[in-house]
Amino acid sequence: MSAMVPDQIRTSQAKDDWKPLRKMPSQPAEKYRIGEIGFPWGDAEKAQWLAQTTCHRSYLDEVVSKLQNLDFNNLQVQQYGALQHDPARFPLMAVFSKNWDANKPSILVTGGVHGYETSGVQGAILFLQTSAPKYCDYFNIAVIPCVSPWGYERIERWNRSCLDPNRSFGDDVSKQTEESAAVKAFLHSLGMEKGKWLLHIDQHETTDTDETEFMPARAALQGSVYKKCEIPDGFYIVSDNENNDIGFNTAVIESVKKVTHICPGDSNGTIIEEPLTQDGTIIVPVQTLGLCASVTGAKYATTTEVYPDSSRVTDEQCNRAQVAAVEGALNFILSSN
C-alpha cells in the first residue's frame, strides 16, 4: 500500500520536535530512523521512540537541590505539582515573591519548556541566585526554572508522549500537556489570570541538534520529509505578532549584546525562515501556536533563543545571556515608568 508524502515542513511553521545530545551525527533527511515516510507515527513508533530515550543528567541534583539551597529573604520555593509517572523524581518547582502585592507589577520567567535547552533552565536559576532579589522591591517575581524535568534529564524536546510542551499553552484544553496544565494551575493559585502579568520571559535555545535530530523527528512523527534550515548563529528573540514592542525588543537585545553575539540573520535577512523585524528579532503568531510565551497575556512577552553550540561562547556565557535578557527587560520597564 502506498502513501502520499506530505509537503516538506517549513521549520518556522511550528518547531514541534525534540532532541538528544548536542553534536549527534546527522540523520538522513529523507528517512528518519523511526517510522516510514508518508505514514504518521502510531502507538508502536511512539513506544519505540520512548524506549530509545536515555537519562543523561539528574534533575534533582542540577535543579531541585540548587533551588532548595537558595538563600534570600524575599523569595520562597514551592513545589506546585509533579509528573505523575514518577512524582518523587520529578517534582515541579517554582520560586516566587513571599509577599505578593497586588499593587506591584508582576513578572514571570520560565525555562526548560524544552528540557534539552540547558541555559533556559540554568539561566533561570542564575537569575534567582544573582539578580532577582534586587528587583523584588519593584515587582512580584515568579520563576519556573524547569517546566519539563523529564525532558531535562533525557535531553529531549518532547515529553514522554511525543508531545511538544511549547505548543500546549493555548486556550484549547485538548492540546494541554501535563507540564503546561501544571504551570497554568500554579499561575491561577497566585491569583494571576491571563492578562494580569506585565512581563513574561520564556528562555530557550536553538541548537545544532535541532537540525540533526529534533526537526527530522518532528517530520517523521507526521510521516513527512524534513526541509533543512540554517541554524542561527547567535542570540535572538521571538516576539508576538499581536503584541510587539520595538523599544522593549531593543532593550533586551542591547542588554544581551554585553554578554554574547546577536544573530545577524542569513543572506535573506531571516532567522529560521522568518524575516528579521529589527536587530536580533523575529515575530511569530505566539498565541496561535500556543507557545509558553502566550500563557500570561503579558504586555511585554518574548521568547529568548541562545545559541550554545557556537565556538564563540561558553556554557557560562549562555546562562548569563539569559540573565541579561531578563535584566534588560526589567530595566526597560523601570526606566519607562
CSV table of C-alpha atoms in Angstrom, one decimal:
chain,number,residue,atom,x,y,z
A,1,MET,CA,0.0,0.0,0.0
A,2,SER,CA,1.4,3.4,-1.0
A,3,ALA,CA,1.0,6.7,0.8
A,4,MET,CA,1.1,10.2,-0.3
A,5,VAL,CA,4.1,12.1,1.1
A,6,PRO,CA,3.1,15.4,2.7
A,7,ASP,CA,4.7,18.6,1.7
A,8,GLN,CA,8.0,19.3,3.4
A,9,ILE,CA,7.7,21.0,6.7
A,10,ARG,CA,9.0,24.6,7.0
A,11,THR,CA,10.9,25.0,10.2
A,12,SER,CA,9.1,28.1,11.4
A,13,GLN,CA,5.6,26.6,10.8
A,14,ALA,CA,5.9,25.1,14.3
A,15,LYS,CA,9.2,23.8,15.8
A,16,ASP,CA,7.4,20.8,17.3
A,17,ASP,CA,10.3,18.4,18.0
A,18,TRP,CA,12.8,17.0,20.4
A,19,LYS,CA,16.5,16.1,20.5
A,20,PRO,CA,19.2,14.0,22.1
A,21,LEU,CA,22.7,15.2,22.8
A,22,ARG,CA,24.4,18.0,21.0
A,23,LYS,CA,26.7,17.2,18.0
A,24,MET,CA,24.9,14.0,17.2
A,25,PRO,CA,25.6,12.5,13.8
A,26,SER,CA,23.0,13.8,11.3
A,27,GLN,CA,20.1,11.7,10.4
A,28,PRO,CA,19.4,11.4,6.7
A,29,ALA,CA,16.7,14.0,5.8
A,30,GLU,CA,14.8,11.6,3.6
A,31,LYS,CA,14.5,8.8,6.1
A,32,TYR,CA,14.4,9.1,9.9
A,33,ARG,CA,15.4,6.1,12.0
A,34,ILE,CA,11.8,5.6,13.3
A,35,GLY,CA,8.8,5.2,11.0
A,36,GLU,CA,8.2,5.4,7.3
A,37,ILE,CA,7.8,8.4,5.0
A,38,GLY,CA,4.2,9.0,4.3
A,39,PHE,CA,2.9,7.3,7.5
A,40,PRO,CA,2.4,9.3,10.7
A,41,TRP,CA,3.6,7.6,13.8
A,42,GLY,CA,1.2,5.4,15.7
A,43,ASP,CA,1.5,3.9,19.2
A,44,ALA,CA,4.2,1.4,18.1
A,45,GLU,CA,6.5,4.1,16.7
A,46,LYS,CA,6.0,6.4,19.7
A,47,ALA,CA,6.8,3.5,22.1
A,48,GLN,CA,9.9,2.8,20.0
A,49,TRP,CA,11.0,6.4,20.4
A,50,LEU,CA,10.3,6.4,24.2
A,51,ALA,CA,12.3,3.2,24.6
A,52,GLN,CA,15.4,4.7,22.9
A,53,THR,CA,15.5,7.8,25.2
A,54,THR,CA,18.3,7.8,27.8
A,55,CYS,CA,18.8,9.6,31.1
A,56,HIS,CA,21.9,11.8,30.8
A,57,ARG,CA,21.7,14.0,33.9
A,58,SER,CA,19.9,14.4,37.2
A,59,TYR,CA,17.1,16.9,37.6
A,60,LEU,CA,17.1,16.5,41.4
A,61,ASP,CA,20.8,17.3,41.6
A,62,GLU,CA,21.1,20.0,38.9
A,63,VAL,CA,17.8,21.8,39.5
A,64,VAL,CA,15.9,21.0,42.7
A,65,SER,CA,18.9,20.9,45.0
A,66,LYS,CA,20.0,24.4,43.7
A,67,LEU,CA,16.6,25.8,44.4
A,68,GLN,CA,16.5,24.3,47.9
A,69,ASN,CA,19.9,25.9,48.7
A,70,LEU,CA,18.8,29.4,47.7
A,71,ASP,CA,19.3,31.9,50.5
A,72,PHE,CA,17.2,35.0,50.4
A,73,ASN,CA,14.5,36.8,52.5
A,74,ASN,CA,12.0,37.9,49.9
A,75,LEU,CA,11.5,34.9,47.7
A,76,GLN,CA,10.2,31.4,48.5
A,77,VAL,CA,10.5,28.0,46.9
A,78,GLN,CA,7.4,25.9,46.4
A,79,GLN,CA,6.5,22.6,44.7
A,80,TYR,CA,3.5,23.2,42.5
A,81,GLY,CA,3.0,19.6,41.3
A,82,ALA,CA,4.8,16.6,40.0
A,83,LEU,CA,5.0,14.4,36.9
A,84,GLN,CA,2.6,11.6,37.7
A,85,HIS,CA,4.6,8.7,36.2
A,86,ASP,CA,7.4,9.4,38.8
A,87,PRO,CA,6.4,12.2,41.2
A,88,ALA,CA,9.4,11.6,43.6
A,89,ARG,CA,11.9,12.1,40.8
A,90,PHE,CA,10.1,14.9,39.0
A,91,PRO,CA,8.6,17.4,41.5
A,92,LEU,CA,7.6,20.6,39.7
A,93,MET,CA,9.3,23.6,41.4
A,94,ALA,CA,8.7,27.4,41.4
A,95,VAL,CA,10.2,30.4,43.2
A,96,PHE,CA,8.1,33.5,43.8
A,97,SER,CA,7.8,36.6,46.0
A,98,LYS,CA,6.9,35.9,49.6
A,99,ASN,CA,4.8,39.0,50.0
A,100,TRP,CA,2.8,39.1,46.7
A,101,ASP,CA,1.5,42.6,46.4
A,102,ALA,CA,-1.5,43.4,44.1
A,103,ASN,CA,-0.1,46.9,43.8
A,104,LYS,CA,3.1,45.8,42.2
A,105,PRO,CA,3.6,44.7,38.6
A,106,SER,CA,4.1,41.0,38.2
A,107,ILE,CA,6.7,39.2,36.1
A,108,LEU,CA,7.2,35.6,35.1
A,109,VAL,CA,10.4,33.8,34.0
A,110,THR,CA,10.1,30.3,32.6
A,111,GLY,CA,12.8,27.9,31.5
A,112,GLY,CA,13.1,24.3,30.4
A,113,VAL,CA,9.8,24.2,28.5
A,114,HIS,CA,12.0,22.2,26.1
A,115,GLY,CA,14.1,20.2,28.5
A,116,TYR,CA,17.1,19.9,26.4
A,117,GLU,CA,17.7,23.7,26.2
A,118,THR,CA,20.1,23.8,29.2
A,119,SER,CA,20.7,27.6,29.5
A,120,GLY,CA,17.0,28.2,29.8
A,121,VAL,CA,17.0,26.2,33.0
A,122,GLN,CA,20.4,27.2,34.4
A,123,GLY,CA,19.9,30.8,33.3
A,124,ALA,CA,16.7,31.0,35.3
A,125,ILE,CA,18.4,29.6,38.3
A,126,LEU,CA,21.3,32.0,37.9
A,127,PHE,CA,18.8,34.9,37.7
A,128,LEU,CA,17.5,33.8,41.1
A,129,GLN,CA,20.9,33.4,42.6
A,130,THR,CA,22.1,36.8,41.4
A,131,SER,CA,19.7,39.5,40.1
A,132,ALA,CA,16.2,38.6,41.3
A,133,PRO,CA,16.4,39.8,44.9
A,134,LYS,CA,17.3,43.4,43.8
A,135,TYR,CA,14.1,43.6,41.7
A,136,CYS,CA,11.8,42.4,44.5
A,137,ASP,CA,11.1,45.9,45.7
A,138,TYR,CA,9.6,46.8,42.4
A,139,PHE,CA,8.0,43.6,41.1
A,140,ASN,CA,6.2,40.5,42.1
A,141,ILE,CA,8.5,37.8,40.8
A,142,ALA,CA,7.7,34.2,39.8
A,143,VAL,CA,10.2,31.9,38.2
A,144,ILE,CA,9.6,28.3,37.0
A,145,PRO,CA,13.2,27.2,36.1
A,146,CYS,CA,12.3,23.8,34.6
A,147,VAL,CA,8.8,23.3,33.2
A,148,SER,CA,9.8,19.9,31.6
A,149,PRO,CA,12.0,17.9,34.0
A,150,TRP,CA,11.7,14.6,32.2
A,151,GLY,CA,12.9,16.3,29.1
A,152,TYR,CA,15.7,17.9,31.0
A,153,GLU,CA,17.1,14.6,32.2
A,154,ARG,CA,16.7,12.9,28.8
A,155,ILE,CA,17.9,16.0,26.9
A,156,GLU,CA,14.7,15.8,24.8
A,157,ARG,CA,12.4,18.3,23.2
A,158,TRP,CA,9.2,16.3,23.5
A,159,ASN,CA,7.7,14.9,26.7
A,160,ARG,CA,7.2,11.2,27.3
A,161,SER,CA,4.1,11.2,25.0
A,162,CYS,CA,5.9,12.6,22.0
A,163,LEU,CA,4.2,16.0,22.6
A,164,ASP,CA,5.9,19.4,22.4
A,165,PRO,CA,5.1,21.2,25.6
A,166,ASN,CA,5.8,24.5,23.8
A,167,ARG,CA,2.7,24.0,21.7
A,168,SER,CA,0.4,23.3,24.6
A,169,PHE,CA,-0.1,26.7,26.4
A,170,GLY,CA,-3.0,28.0,24.3
A,171,ASP,CA,-6.7,28.2,25.3
A,172,ASP,CA,-7.6,24.8,23.7
A,173,VAL,CA,-7.6,22.5,26.7
A,174,SER,CA,-7.5,19.4,24.5
A,175,LYS,CA,-3.9,20.4,23.5
A,176,GLN,CA,-2.6,20.8,27.0
A,177,THR,CA,0.2,18.6,28.3
A,178,GLU,CA,0.8,17.6,31.8
A,179,GLU,CA,3.5,20.2,32.0
A,180,SER,CA,1.5,23.1,30.7
A,181,ALA,CA,-1.6,22.2,32.7
A,182,ALA,CA,0.6,22.3,35.9
A,183,VAL,CA,2.0,25.7,35.0
A,184,LYS,CA,-1.4,27.1,34.4
A,185,ALA,CA,-2.7,25.8,37.7
A,186,PHE,CA,0.2,27.4,39.5
A,187,LEU,CA,-0.3,30.8,38.0
A,188,HIS,CA,-4.0,30.5,38.9
A,189,SER,CA,-3.0,29.8,42.5
A,190,LEU,CA,-1.2,33.1,42.6
A,191,GLY,CA,-4.4,34.8,41.6
A,192,MET,CA,-2.9,35.8,38.3
A,193,GLU,CA,-5.1,35.1,35.4
A,194,LYS,CA,-4.2,35.8,31.8
A,195,GLY,CA,-3.7,39.5,31.2
A,196,LYS,CA,-2.7,40.4,34.7
A,197,TRP,CA,1.0,40.0,34.1
A,198,LEU,CA,3.3,42.8,32.9
A,199,LEU,CA,6.2,40.7,31.7
A,200,HIS,CA,7.0,37.1,30.7
A,201,ILE,CA,10.4,35.9,29.5
A,202,ASP,CA,10.4,32.3,28.3
A,203,GLN,CA,14.0,31.1,28.0
A,204,HIS,CA,15.0,28.8,25.1
A,205,GLU,CA,18.0,27.7,23.0
A,206,THR,CA,18.4,27.0,19.3
A,207,THR,CA,21.0,24.2,18.9
A,208,ASP,CA,22.7,22.3,16.1
A,209,THR,CA,20.8,19.2,17.0
A,210,ASP,CA,17.6,21.0,16.1
A,211,GLU,CA,18.6,20.2,12.5
A,212,THR,CA,20.2,16.8,13.1
A,213,GLU,CA,17.7,15.3,15.4
A,214,PHE,CA,14.7,17.2,16.6
A,215,MET,CA,13.3,18.7,13.4
A,216,PRO,CA,13.7,15.4,11.5
A,217,ALA,CA,11.9,13.7,14.3
A,218,ARG,CA,9.0,16.1,14.1
A,219,ALA,CA,8.7,15.5,10.4
A,220,ALA,CA,8.9,11.7,10.9
A,221,LEU,CA,6.1,11.9,13.6
A,222,GLN,CA,3.9,13.4,10.9
A,223,GLY,CA,5.0,11.0,8.2
A,224,SER,CA,6.7,13.8,6.3
A,225,VAL,CA,10.1,14.8,5.0
A,226,TYR,CA,12.1,17.4,6.8
A,227,LYS,CA,13.3,20.5,4.9
A,228,LYS,CA,16.6,21.6,6.3
A,229,CYS,CA,17.0,25.1,7.7
A,230,GLU,CA,20.1,27.1,8.7
A,231,ILE,CA,20.8,27.2,12.4
A,232,PRO,CA,21.0,30.9,13.6
A,233,ASP,CA,24.5,31.8,14.7
A,234,GLY,CA,23.9,33.9,17.8
A,235,PHE,CA,21.2,35.1,20.3
A,236,TYR,CA,17.8,36.3,19.1
A,237,ILE,CA,14.3,36.8,20.4
A,238,VAL,CA,10.9,35.7,19.2
A,239,SER,CA,8.2,38.3,19.6
A,240,ASP,CA,4.4,38.1,19.4
A,241,ASN,CA,2.9,39.3,16.2
A,242,GLU,CA,-0.1,40.5,18.2
A,243,ASN,CA,1.9,42.3,20.9
A,244,ASN,CA,5.2,43.5,19.6
A,245,ASP,CA,7.1,46.5,21.2
A,246,ILE,CA,10.1,47.8,19.4
A,247,GLY,CA,11.6,49.6,22.4
A,248,PHE,CA,11.3,46.5,24.6
A,249,ASN,CA,12.9,44.3,22.0
A,250,THR,CA,15.8,46.8,21.6
A,251,ALA,CA,16.3,46.9,25.4
A,252,VAL,CA,16.6,43.1,25.6
A,253,ILE,CA,18.9,42.8,22.6
A,254,GLU,CA,21.2,45.6,23.8
A,255,SER,CA,21.5,44.0,27.3
A,256,VAL,CA,22.4,40.6,25.8
A,257,LYS,CA,25.0,42.2,23.5
A,258,LYS,CA,27.2,42.8,26.6
A,259,VAL,CA,27.4,39.0,27.1
A,260,THR,CA,27.2,37.3,23.7
A,261,HIS,CA,26.8,37.9,20.0
A,262,ILE,CA,23.5,38.6,18.4
A,263,CYS,CA,22.4,36.6,15.3
A,264,PRO,CA,22.6,38.9,12.2
A,265,GLY,CA,20.3,36.7,10.2
A,266,ASP,CA,21.1,34.8,7.0
A,267,SER,CA,21.7,36.2,3.5
A,268,ASN,CA,17.9,36.5,3.0
A,269,GLY,CA,17.5,38.6,6.1
A,270,THR,CA,15.8,35.8,8.0
A,271,ILE,CA,16.1,33.7,11.1
A,272,ILE,CA,14.6,30.2,10.9
A,273,GLU,CA,13.0,31.4,7.7
A,274,GLU,CA,11.2,34.3,9.5
A,275,PRO,CA,12.1,37.9,8.4
A,276,LEU,CA,14.1,40.0,10.8
A,277,THR,CA,12.0,42.9,12.0
A,278,GLN,CA,14.8,44.6,13.9
A,279,ASP,CA,18.2,43.6,15.3
A,280,GLY,CA,18.0,40.0,16.6
A,281,THR,CA,14.2,39.9,16.5
A,282,ILE,CA,11.6,37.9,14.6
A,283,ILE,CA,7.9,37.8,15.0
A,284,VAL,CA,5.6,34.7,15.1
A,285,PRO,CA,1.9,34.0,16.0
A,286,VAL,CA,2.7,33.2,19.6
A,287,GLN,CA,-1.0,32.9,20.6
A,288,THR,CA,-2.0,30.8,17.6
A,289,LEU,CA,0.9,28.3,18.2
A,290,GLY,CA,0.1,28.0,21.9
A,291,LEU,CA,3.7,28.9,22.9
A,292,CYS,CA,4.6,29.2,26.5
A,293,ALA,CA,5.2,32.9,26.0
A,294,SER,CA,1.4,33.3,25.4
A,295,VAL,CA,0.3,31.9,28.7
A,296,THR,CA,0.3,35.1,30.7
A,297,GLY,CA,-1.0,37.5,28.1
A,298,ALA,CA,1.6,39.9,29.4
A,299,LYS,CA,2.1,43.4,27.9
A,300,TYR,CA,5.7,42.5,27.4
A,301,ALA,CA,6.4,38.9,26.4
A,302,THR,CA,9.2,37.3,24.5
A,303,THR,CA,11.0,34.0,23.9
A,304,THR,CA,14.8,34.1,24.1
A,305,GLU,CA,16.9,31.9,21.9
A,306,VAL,CA,20.6,31.3,22.9
A,307,TYR,CA,23.0,29.5,20.5
A,308,PRO,CA,25.1,27.3,22.8
A,309,ASP,CA,26.9,25.4,20.0
A,310,SER,CA,28.9,28.4,18.8
A,311,SER,CA,32.7,28.3,19.2
A,312,ARG,CA,32.4,31.9,20.4
A,313,VAL,CA,30.5,31.2,23.7
A,314,THR,CA,30.8,29.1,26.8
A,315,ASP,CA,28.0,27.5,28.8
A,316,GLU,CA,28.5,30.2,31.4
A,317,GLN,CA,28.0,32.9,28.8
A,318,CYS,CA,24.8,31.2,27.6
A,319,ASN,CA,23.5,31.3,31.2
A,320,ARG,CA,24.5,34.9,31.6
A,321,ALA,CA,22.8,35.8,28.3
A,322,GLN,CA,19.6,34.5,29.7
A,323,VAL,CA,20.0,36.6,32.8
A,324,ALA,CA,20.9,39.7,30.7
A,325,ALA,CA,17.7,39.3,28.7
A,326,VAL,CA,15.6,39.4,31.9
A,327,GLU,CA,17.6,42.3,33.3
A,328,GLY,CA,17.3,44.2,30.1
A,329,ALA,CA,13.5,43.7,30.1
A,330,LEU,CA,13.1,44.7,33.8
A,331,ASN,CA,15.4,47.8,33.4
A,332,PHE,CA,13.4,48.9,30.4
A,333,ILE,CA,10.1,48.7,32.4
A,334,LEU,CA,11.6,50.6,35.3
A,335,SER,CA,13.0,53.3,33.1
A,336,SER,CA,9.7,53.7,31.2
A,337,ASN,CA,7.8,54.5,34.4
